[in-house]
């Protein structure tokens, strides 16, 4: 089995028998209420999905990641994992060694060491991480909306976030690793998505599955833009698709609890490293991975992998072109495998696709499986 990033799978959940002690201690500590994005980061640190991180980043790691895409110890890491607070809160917690982290319903999730409280330059972070200072970019807008101070330190997770949905599909890295092992898979490819799976993506997954033992379909269900299709409808569309068109003994569906940052190339690296922690050996990188609008070039998220050696990354990226059904070829293909011009290609723009589904029209079966189209139509109409 592939080693986690940094060599060891982190687990920051505290022992059951220490819970009372931690809850008791939290009563005398300052409170920080954290949002959905922070909660998803917190959960991923605690479960080891973000190994080797053991908490929110201190200044030395933050600076190194923003400027060099590496942690202070030299390991690759492309996205700052930070907890921001405003000036008032920063002053309040400075004299404490620990704080309690709470969700919006005042549920204690974790205790965190306060090892570092520091100011940071939001524009530098935006420019380096997102390649733009434009506040219209959703990832940049989030950074600009944060407090002016970051706090860094290890976390001690007391209980899981209060998830209401997809409970049977929330596998932590230790659990996906155990499943892979039980299935006897040595090589596993991960597919990241925040969209329904149409024929084009099914084709990429199956091309990859021809050369590895197993496929992890790992849809992101954390915070996304409000115009993305709801996670509930997407999950339903994956299930009907897998039921009918995928070999049951070679796939695993599990939700990926990360929040989208729309960081394009840097987020592609992050998505790959994190999948290594889940036990995957290969990772599919399509065109414009984790992009938004026109902020990144079509292949930027593939090119960035060239900046690192295989020893640095360990997980193997698989780069793909857009795929389509070609009526001349009579099969799914891409620009790499089809010799024809675009006229025999069955292609729908996102706008056309949404318009058809909204009207209750099934998309061509060469574009979407009819079962998937039906779920999406139902989802659009109940909206
Ligand atoms: Zn063709």
PDB file of N, CA, C and O and ligand atoms in Angstrom, residues 324-331 333-334 337-341 344-345, ligand 1:
ATOM      1  N   UNK A 324     -15.483  12.700 -25.851  1.00  0.00           N
ATOM      2  CA  UNK A 324     -16.798  12.890 -26.501  1.00  0.00           C
ATOM      3  C   UNK A 324     -17.146  11.598 -27.224  1.00  0.00           C
ATOM      4  O   UNK A 324     -16.278  10.739 -27.433  1.00  0.00           O
ATOM      5  N   UNK A 325     -18.391  11.470 -27.626  1.00  0.00           N
ATOM      6  CA  UNK A 325     -18.772  10.365 -28.492  1.00  0.00           C
ATOM      7  C   UNK A 325     -18.621  10.844 -29.939  1.00  0.00           C
ATOM      8  O   UNK A 325     -19.108  11.919 -30.295  1.00  0.00           O
ATOM      9  N   UNK A 326     -17.943  10.073 -30.770  1.00  0.00           N
ATOM     10  CA  UNK A 326     -17.802  10.425 -32.184  1.00  0.00           C
ATOM     11  C   UNK A 326     -18.645   9.450 -33.008  1.00  0.00           C
ATOM     12  O   UNK A 326     -18.438   8.235 -32.939  1.00  0.00           O
ATOM     13  N   UNK A 327     -19.576   9.995 -33.759  1.00  0.00           N
ATOM     14  CA  UNK A 327     -20.469   9.108 -34.534  1.00  0.00           C
ATOM     15  C   UNK A 327     -19.732   8.466 -35.708  1.00  0.00           C
ATOM     16  O   UNK A 327     -20.131   7.408 -36.179  1.00  0.00           O
ATOM     17  N   UNK A 328     -18.660   9.079 -36.197  1.00  0.00           N
ATOM     18  CA  UNK A 328     -17.851   8.465 -37.263  1.00  0.00           C
ATOM     19  C   UNK A 328     -17.022   7.306 -36.710  1.00  0.00           C
ATOM     20  O   UNK A 328     -16.977   6.228 -37.294  1.00  0.00           O
ATOM     21  N   UNK A 329     -16.343   7.560 -35.555  1.00  0.00           N
ATOM     22  CA  UNK A 329     -15.565   6.488 -34.923  1.00  0.00           C
ATOM     23  C   UNK A 329     -16.499   5.411 -34.383  1.00  0.00           C
ATOM     24  O   UNK A 329     -16.122   4.247 -34.293  1.00  0.00           O
ATOM     25  N   UNK A 330     -17.689   5.825 -33.974  1.00  0.00           N
ATOM     26  CA  UNK A 330     -18.629   4.886 -33.365  1.00  0.00           C
ATOM     27  C   UNK A 330     -18.260   4.528 -31.947  1.00  0.00           C
ATOM     28  O   UNK A 330     -18.640   3.472 -31.446  1.00  0.00           O
ATOM     29  N   UNK A 331     -17.514   5.394 -31.296  1.00  0.00           N
ATOM     30  CA  UNK A 331     -17.182   5.152 -29.885  1.00  0.00           C
ATOM     31  C   UNK A 331     -16.790   6.453 -29.183  1.00  0.00           C
ATOM     32  O   UNK A 331     -16.739   7.508 -29.804  1.00  0.00           O
ATOM     33  N   UNK A 333     -14.163   8.934 -27.587  1.00  0.00           N
ATOM     34  CA  UNK A 333     -12.813   9.242 -28.056  1.00  0.00           C
ATOM     35  C   UNK A 333     -12.408  10.610 -27.525  1.00  0.00           C
ATOM     36  O   UNK A 333     -13.175  11.269 -26.809  1.00  0.00           O
ATOM     37  N   UNK A 334     -11.203  11.017 -27.878  1.00  0.00           N
ATOM     38  CA  UNK A 334     -10.757  12.379 -27.555  1.00  0.00           C
ATOM     39  C   UNK A 334      -9.938  12.865 -28.737  1.00  0.00           C
ATOM     40  O   UNK A 334      -9.722  12.116 -29.705  1.00  0.00           O
ATOM     41  N   UNK A 337      -7.399  10.473 -29.978  1.00  0.00           N
ATOM     42  CA  UNK A 337      -7.719   9.180 -30.591  1.00  0.00           C
ATOM     43  C   UNK A 337      -8.692   9.249 -31.763  1.00  0.00           C
ATOM     44  O   UNK A 337      -8.891   8.254 -32.459  1.00  0.00           O
ATOM     45  N   UNK A 338      -9.315  10.409 -31.987  1.00  0.00           N
ATOM     46  CA  UNK A 338     -10.279  10.537 -33.086  1.00  0.00           C
ATOM     47  C   UNK A 338      -9.680  11.396 -34.194  1.00  0.00           C
ATOM     48  O   UNK A 338      -9.212  12.499 -33.933  1.00  0.00           O
ATOM     49  N   UNK A 339      -9.686  10.909 -35.436  1.00  0.00           N
ATOM     50  CA  UNK A 339      -9.091  11.673 -36.536  1.00  0.00           C
ATOM     51  C   UNK A 339     -10.052  12.675 -37.197  1.00  0.00           C
ATOM     52  O   UNK A 339      -9.642  13.411 -38.084  1.00  0.00           O
ATOM     53  N   UNK A 340     -11.313  12.689 -36.771  1.00  0.00           N
ATOM     54  CA  UNK A 340     -12.312  13.513 -37.476  1.00  0.00           C
ATOM     55  C   UNK A 340     -12.373  14.937 -36.931  1.00  0.00           C
ATOM     56  O   UNK A 340     -11.912  15.202 -35.836  1.00  0.00           O
ATOM     57  N   UNK A 341     -12.978  15.821 -37.734  1.00  0.00           N
ATOM     58  CA  UNK A 341     -13.201  17.172 -37.197  1.00  0.00           C
ATOM     59  C   UNK A 341     -14.380  17.116 -36.232  1.00  0.00           C
ATOM     60  O   UNK A 341     -14.924  16.038 -35.971  1.00  0.00           O
ATOM     61  N   UNK A 344     -18.860  15.312 -36.361  1.00  0.00           N
ATOM     62  CA  UNK A 344     -19.540  14.095 -35.881  1.00  0.00           C
ATOM     63  C   UNK A 344     -19.496  13.916 -34.354  1.00  0.00           C
ATOM     64  O   UNK A 344     -19.933  12.875 -33.855  1.00  0.00           O
ATOM     65  N   UNK A 345     -18.997  14.891 -33.623  1.00  0.00           N
ATOM     66  CA  UNK A 345     -18.884  14.740 -32.168  1.00  0.00           C
ATOM     67  C   UNK A 345     -20.174  15.154 -31.472  1.00  0.00           C
ATOM     68  O   UNK A 345     -20.754  16.181 -31.812  1.00  0.00           O
TER      69      UNK A 345
HETATM   70 ZN1  LIG B   1     -13.983  10.216 -34.764  1.00  0.00          ZN
END
